[in-house]
Tab-separated table of C-alpha atoms in Angstrom:
chain	number	residue	atom	x	y	z
A	242	MET	CA	43.343	-117.097	-116.511
A	243	LYS	CA	39.896	-119.478	-116.944
A	244	PHE	CA	39.296	-122.242	-119.547
A	245	HIS	CA	35.846	-123.683	-121.438
A	246	TRP	CA	36.056	-127.114	-122.228
A	247	MET	CA	33.314	-127.487	-125.589
A	248	HIS	CA	32.604	-130.893	-124.904
A	249	ARG	CA	32.487	-132.739	-129.024
A	250	PHE	CA	33.548	-136.255	-129.431
A	251	ASP	CA	36.494	-137.050	-126.643
A	252	TYR	CA	34.089	-138.386	-123.736
A	253	GLY	CA	30.959	-139.804	-125.417
A	254	ASP	CA	27.151	-139.075	-124.390
A	255	SER	CA	26.317	-142.033	-121.475
A	256	GLU	CA	25.921	-140.899	-117.818
A	257	THR	CA	29.152	-142.638	-117.159
A	258	GLN	CA	31.677	-141.029	-119.670
A	259	LEU	CA	30.246	-137.825	-118.855
A	260	VAL	CA	30.621	-138.459	-115.546
A	261	GLN	CA	34.419	-139.160	-116.081
A	262	MET	CA	34.452	-135.993	-118.103
A	263	SER	CA	33.152	-134.037	-115.272
A	264	ARG	CA	35.649	-135.783	-112.818
A	265	ASP	CA	38.934	-135.050	-115.636
A	266	LEU	CA	37.682	-131.253	-116.126
A	267	GLU	CA	37.869	-130.969	-112.368
A	268	ARG	CA	41.030	-131.721	-112.031
A	269	ALA	CA	42.451	-130.167	-114.821
A	270	LYS	CA	41.266	-126.832	-113.038
A	271	ALA	CA	38.463	-125.997	-115.823
A	272	TYR	CA	36.510	-123.510	-114.948
A	273	SER	CA	33.541	-124.834	-117.276
A	274	VAL	CA	32.369	-127.113	-119.737
A	275	LEU	CA	29.296	-126.316	-123.061
A	276	LEU	CA	27.499	-128.958	-123.598
A	277	THR	CA	26.696	-128.165	-127.054
A	278	TYR	CA	22.482	-128.405	-128.355
A	279	SER	CA	21.501	-130.214	-131.491
A	280	THR	CA	18.633	-131.559	-132.733
A	281	ILE	CA	20.509	-134.993	-133.105
A	282	SER	CA	22.342	-134.477	-130.049
A	283	GLU	CA	21.658	-136.095	-126.151
A	284	ASP	CA	19.613	-133.669	-123.751
A	285	TYR	CA	22.556	-133.188	-121.278
A	286	VAL	CA	20.221	-132.076	-118.412
A	287	PRO	CA	19.283	-134.982	-116.823
A	288	PHE	CA	22.640	-135.741	-116.319
A	289	LEU	CA	23.418	-133.199	-114.441
A	290	PRO	CA	23.606	-134.404	-110.741
A	291	SER	CA	25.707	-137.098	-111.561
A	292	MET	CA	28.381	-134.041	-113.028
A	293	MET	CA	27.792	-132.393	-110.410
A	294	ARG	CA	28.208	-134.873	-107.636
A	295	VAL	CA	32.064	-135.958	-108.664
A	296	SER	CA	32.943	-132.054	-108.906
A	297	LYS	CA	33.549	-128.951	-107.232
A	298	ARG	CA	34.119	-125.878	-109.405
A	299	LEU	CA	33.327	-126.994	-112.472
A	300	LYS	CA	30.374	-125.583	-113.858
A	301	PHE	CA	28.111	-126.580	-116.301
A	302	MET	CA	27.116	-124.337	-119.547
A	303	MET	CA	24.078	-125.248	-121.198
A	304	ALA	CA	23.264	-124.078	-124.153
A	305	PHE	CA	19.847	-123.882	-125.966
A	306	ARG	CA	18.300	-123.185	-128.491
A	307	THR	CA	15.734	-119.865	-127.550
A	308	TYR	CA	13.376	-121.241	-129.952
A	309	SER	CA	13.199	-124.549	-128.622
A	310	ILE	CA	12.572	-123.094	-124.816
A	311	SER	CA	10.043	-120.602	-123.837
A	312	PRO	CA	11.455	-117.772	-121.516
A	313	GLU	CA	8.770	-118.939	-119.099
A	314	TYR	CA	10.073	-122.617	-118.163
A	315	ALA	CA	13.898	-121.379	-119.425
A	316	ILE	CA	13.429	-118.719	-115.924
A	317	ARG	CA	12.321	-121.531	-113.549
A	318	PHE	CA	15.038	-124.338	-115.442
A	319	PHE	CA	17.599	-121.587	-114.655
A	320	ASN	CA	15.960	-120.536	-110.557
A	321	THR	CA	15.621	-124.278	-110.101
A	322	MET	CA	19.982	-124.262	-111.003
A	323	LYS	CA	20.582	-121.522	-108.775
A	324	LYS	CA	18.556	-123.150	-105.978
A	325	HIS	CA	19.902	-126.255	-105.484
A	326	TYR	CA	23.607	-125.861	-107.446
A	327	GLY	CA	24.008	-121.849	-107.237
A	328	ASP	CA	26.148	-120.425	-109.857
A	329	ARG	CA	27.526	-123.817	-111.397
A	330	VAL	CA	24.688	-124.136	-114.154
A	331	THR	CA	25.481	-121.296	-116.546
A	332	PHE	CA	23.260	-120.525	-120.102
A	333	ASN	CA	25.337	-120.572	-123.694
A	334	ILE	CA	22.475	-118.629	-125.572
A	335	VAL	CA	22.973	-120.311	-128.717
A	336	ALA	CA	21.404	-118.463	-132.796
A	337	GLY	CA	24.288	-119.542	-135.096
A	338	LYS	CA	24.433	-121.705	-137.984
A	339	MET	CA	22.841	-124.886	-137.721
A	340	LEU	CA	23.849	-127.892	-139.845
A	341	LYS	CA	21.165	-128.296	-142.814
A	342	ASP	CA	19.781	-131.928	-142.081
A	343	GLU	CA	19.528	-130.513	-138.447
A	344	GLU	CA	18.097	-126.732	-139.728
A	345	LYS	CA	15.808	-128.905	-141.695
A	346	GLU	CA	15.029	-130.807	-138.458
A	347	ALA	CA	14.406	-127.783	-136.506
A	348	ILE	CA	11.873	-126.038	-139.042
A	349	GLU	CA	9.362	-128.906	-139.366
A	350	MET	CA	9.302	-129.184	-135.417
A	351	TYR	CA	8.714	-126.218	-134.801
A	352	ASN	CA	5.492	-125.613	-132.550
A	353	PHE	CA	4.626	-122.055	-134.037
A	354	ASP	CA	4.483	-120.150	-137.676
A	355	GLU	CA	7.393	-122.282	-139.307
A	356	SER	CA	8.351	-119.004	-141.185
A	357	LEU	CA	9.913	-117.703	-137.660
A	358	ILE	CA	12.451	-119.717	-137.539
A	359	ASN	CA	13.486	-120.792	-141.511
A	360	THR	CA	16.571	-118.307	-141.698
A	361	ILE	CA	19.327	-117.730	-139.504
A	362	GLU	CA	18.143	-113.851	-139.486
A	363	LYS	CA	14.851	-114.636	-138.510
A	364	ARG	CA	16.147	-117.226	-135.438
A	365	ILE	CA	18.292	-113.772	-134.238
A	366	GLU	CA	15.536	-111.753	-134.020
A	367	LEU	CA	13.758	-114.522	-132.479
A	368	THR	CA	16.496	-114.735	-129.997
A	369	ASP	CA	16.556	-110.981	-129.799
A	370	LYS	CA	12.993	-110.575	-128.268
A	371	TRP	CA	12.885	-113.568	-126.449
A	372	ALA	CA	16.596	-112.376	-124.354
A	373	TYR	CA	14.301	-109.474	-123.936
A	374	LYS	CA	11.765	-111.320	-122.063
A	375	PHE	CA	14.547	-113.541	-120.725
A	376	PHE	CA	16.719	-111.102	-119.027
A	377	ASN	CA	14.361	-108.314	-118.259
A	378	LYS	CA	12.989	-110.794	-116.126
A	379	MET	CA	15.591	-112.136	-114.107
A	380	ARG	CA	17.370	-109.520	-114.253
A	381	PHE	CA	20.067	-109.528	-111.071
A	382	GLN	CA	19.438	-113.449	-110.946
A	383	ALA	CA	20.114	-114.210	-113.887
A	384	PRO	CA	22.855	-116.885	-115.200
A	385	ILE	CA	26.370	-115.758	-115.892
A	386	SER	CA	25.432	-116.214	-120.064
A	387	TYR	CA	27.444	-116.246	-123.288
A	388	THR	CA	26.391	-116.371	-126.914
A	389	ILE	CA	29.489	-117.046	-129.763
A	390	ALA	CA	29.606	-113.876	-131.971
A	391	ASN	CA	30.672	-114.885	-135.415
A	392	SER	CA	28.596	-112.237	-137.961
A	393	PRO	CA	27.383	-108.794	-137.406
A	394	MET	CA	24.277	-109.892	-136.075
A	395	THR	CA	25.551	-112.295	-132.931
A	396	ILE	CA	27.679	-109.583	-132.596
A	397	GLU	CA	25.211	-107.361	-131.562
A	398	LEU	CA	22.998	-109.833	-130.026
A	399	ALA	CA	26.324	-110.638	-127.713
A	400	ASN	CA	26.572	-106.601	-126.667
A	401	LYS	CA	22.893	-106.063	-126.295
A	402	TRP	CA	22.227	-109.266	-123.845
A	403	THR	CA	25.439	-112.127	-122.626
A	404	ASP	CA	28.326	-111.621	-120.223
A	405	TYR	CA	30.597	-113.323	-122.740
A	406	ALA	CA	30.727	-113.346	-126.461
A	407	ILE	CA	32.687	-116.051	-127.439
A	408	VAL	CA	35.041	-115.632	-130.234
A	409	HIS	CA	37.282	-117.674	-132.733
A	410	GLU	CA	40.565	-116.938	-132.908
A	411	SER	CA	40.135	-116.015	-136.693
A	412	ARG	CA	37.696	-113.554	-136.017
A	413	LEU	CA	39.415	-111.414	-132.786
A	414	GLU	CA	41.103	-108.488	-134.628
A	415	GLU	CA	37.802	-107.131	-135.679
A	416	SER	CA	35.869	-108.594	-132.784
A	417	VAL	CA	37.678	-106.654	-130.366
A	418	ASN	CA	36.585	-103.669	-131.440
A	419	GLU	CA	33.006	-104.617	-132.773
A	420	LEU	CA	32.578	-106.428	-129.014
A	421	LYS	CA	31.819	-103.013	-126.670
A	422	ASN	CA	29.449	-104.390	-124.051
A	423	THR	CA	31.261	-107.517	-123.760
A	424	LYS	CA	33.717	-109.731	-122.532
A	425	ILE	CA	35.848	-112.087	-125.095
A	426	VAL	CA	35.824	-115.842	-124.680
A	427	LEU	CA	38.968	-116.815	-127.336
A	428	ILE	CA	38.515	-120.108	-128.927
A	429	ILE	CA	41.461	-122.497	-129.606
A	430	ASP	CA	42.512	-124.998	-129.879
A	431	PRO	CA	47.154	-125.653	-129.241
A	432	LEU	CA	48.356	-128.187	-130.628
A	433	ILE	CA	50.835	-129.200	-128.274
A	434	ARG	CA	54.180	-131.413	-128.699
A	435	GLU	CA	57.740	-131.279	-127.518
A	436	THR	CA	59.993	-130.887	-131.090
A	437	LYS	CA	59.328	-129.869	-134.080
A	438	GLU	CA	59.602	-133.437	-135.974
A	439	GLU	CA	56.125	-134.074	-133.818
A	440	LEU	CA	54.505	-131.206	-134.842
A	441	ASP	CA	55.190	-132.156	-138.590
A	442	LYS	CA	53.489	-135.508	-138.050
A	443	ASP	CA	50.096	-136.449	-139.087
A	444	ILE	CA	47.463	-135.566	-135.782
A	445	GLU	CA	44.711	-138.242	-135.213
A	446	TYR	CA	41.517	-136.424	-135.422
A	447	HIS	CA	37.716	-137.739	-134.589
A	448	TYR	CA	35.777	-136.576	-137.067
A	449	GLN	CA	38.064	-138.935	-139.614
A	450	GLU	CA	36.354	-141.291	-138.152
A	451	TRP	CA	33.233	-139.559	-137.911
A	452	THR	CA	29.574	-139.295	-139.337
A	453	PRO	CA	25.804	-138.230	-138.703
A	454	ASN	CA	24.654	-141.862	-140.365
A	455	LYS	CA	25.783	-144.699	-139.833
A	456	SER	CA	25.003	-146.107	-142.963
A	457	GLU	CA	27.909	-143.805	-144.897
A	458	LYS	CA	31.334	-143.179	-144.951
A	459	PRO	CA	33.039	-140.905	-142.994
A	460	TYR	CA	34.415	-137.728	-143.996
A	461	VAL	CA	36.082	-134.583	-142.966
A	462	LEU	CA	34.336	-132.189	-141.576
A	463	GLU	CA	37.248	-129.595	-140.770
A	464	LYS	CA	40.312	-128.626	-140.702
A	465	ARG	CA	42.154	-127.784	-138.382
A	466	GLU	CA	45.314	-125.005	-138.357
A	467	HIS	CA	46.144	-125.428	-134.408
A	468	SER	CA	47.563	-121.890	-134.954
A	469	VAL	CA	48.636	-121.906	-130.864
A	470	ARG	CA	50.923	-124.475	-131.679
A	471	GLY	CA	54.694	-125.617	-130.033
A	472	ASN	CA	56.018	-127.401	-127.006
A	473	MET	CA	54.029	-126.797	-123.394
A	474	GLU	CA	56.195	-123.315	-122.255
A	475	GLU	CA	55.931	-122.282	-126.158
A	476	VAL	CA	51.777	-122.883	-126.187
A	477	LYS	CA	51.197	-121.352	-122.519
A	478	GLN	CA	53.443	-118.143	-123.692
A	479	GLU	CA	51.377	-117.391	-126.672
A	480	ILE	CA	48.744	-117.448	-124.535
A	481	ARG	CA	49.384	-115.152	-122.434
A	482	ASP	CA	51.214	-112.849	-125.229
A	483	ILE	CA	46.843	-113.075	-126.784
A	484	SER	CA	46.060	-112.578	-122.704
A	485	LYS	CA	48.615	-109.141	-122.315
A	486	LYS	CA	47.726	-107.820	-125.840
A	487	TYR	CA	44.457	-108.386	-126.087
A	488	GLY	CA	42.464	-108.086	-122.039
A	489	ILE	CA	41.281	-111.904	-122.746
A	490	ASP	CA	40.875	-113.899	-119.830
A	491	ASP	CA	38.862	-116.401	-120.647
A	492	PHE	CA	39.840	-119.118	-123.484
A	493	MET	CA	37.958	-121.795	-124.659
A	494	ILE	CA	39.428	-125.161	-125.863
A	495	VAL	CA	37.252	-126.546	-129.015
A	496	THR	CA	39.346	-129.708	-130.429
A	497	SER	CA	38.960	-132.845	-132.475
A	498	GLN	CA	42.443	-134.380	-131.255
A	499	LYS	CA	42.048	-137.495	-130.215
A	500	ASN	CA	45.120	-136.832	-127.548
A	501	ILE	CA	43.986	-134.178	-125.395
A	502	SER	CA	46.277	-135.496	-122.351
A	503	SER	CA	48.834	-132.429	-122.968
A	504	LEU	CA	45.127	-130.084	-123.262
A	505	LEU	CA	44.032	-130.876	-120.055
A	506	LYS	CA	47.601	-130.455	-118.158
A	507	LEU	CA	47.642	-127.318	-119.950
A	508	MET	CA	44.451	-125.915	-118.479
A	509	GLU	CA	46.031	-127.712	-115.361
A	510	GLU	CA	49.168	-124.894	-115.314
A	511	MET	CA	47.666	-122.287	-116.061
A	512	SER	CA	44.079	-121.518	-114.121
A	513	ASP	CA	43.575	-120.001	-112.120
């Protein structure tokens, strides 16, 4: 069983913080960490050598929006990563929805005809053409690839091009039937507490203090339901049951919980 971690609020974006994250995830036997892409986020590429040095097995799943990088440059990038780091750099093709501010920024900064990316449908169409060029040129040298499949169009994209489709647990049943040519990575956010009383208590989340603009008041980005929950052994069994029922061996932990110690322990104890 393999566990992937999505980097969000948990460590920060400085080189020192990312290096510490790599150490912790390596110790927890995580298979990979997804370094997300946003028009307003850091570029994580310059920090890869430092993160590599403090880890041996951990893979780094680099997310790119295809409109932001040419197939030619992406091929150079992944060939260089493979030459120097083997298979430790994987590829997440970002093709889904954006926050409104991010979408506005992306369209304004696009260097070609803005109408090519001004809707999600057009961005996915562009991604399909991009993937054709990239994967047909790379062929067997292509990195392990992923994409988030949360709509009919992104499911089709995953079936055509990527090794894995990242699926939210709320869409699992339908995704199992629709994803035919790719494996599933299931997004989970386990809540691990040793007693029922602890499970019923309020949970501290990072997003309770987060805002995209420091002049604004923080607001709740999302509400987590934690369908996988219980004490450590109960959570382990729930994950084993999901794995057995659906034939899923890859899980991605996407969390905003402030206390992640139990999640690191879970990965350490369940990873192959």
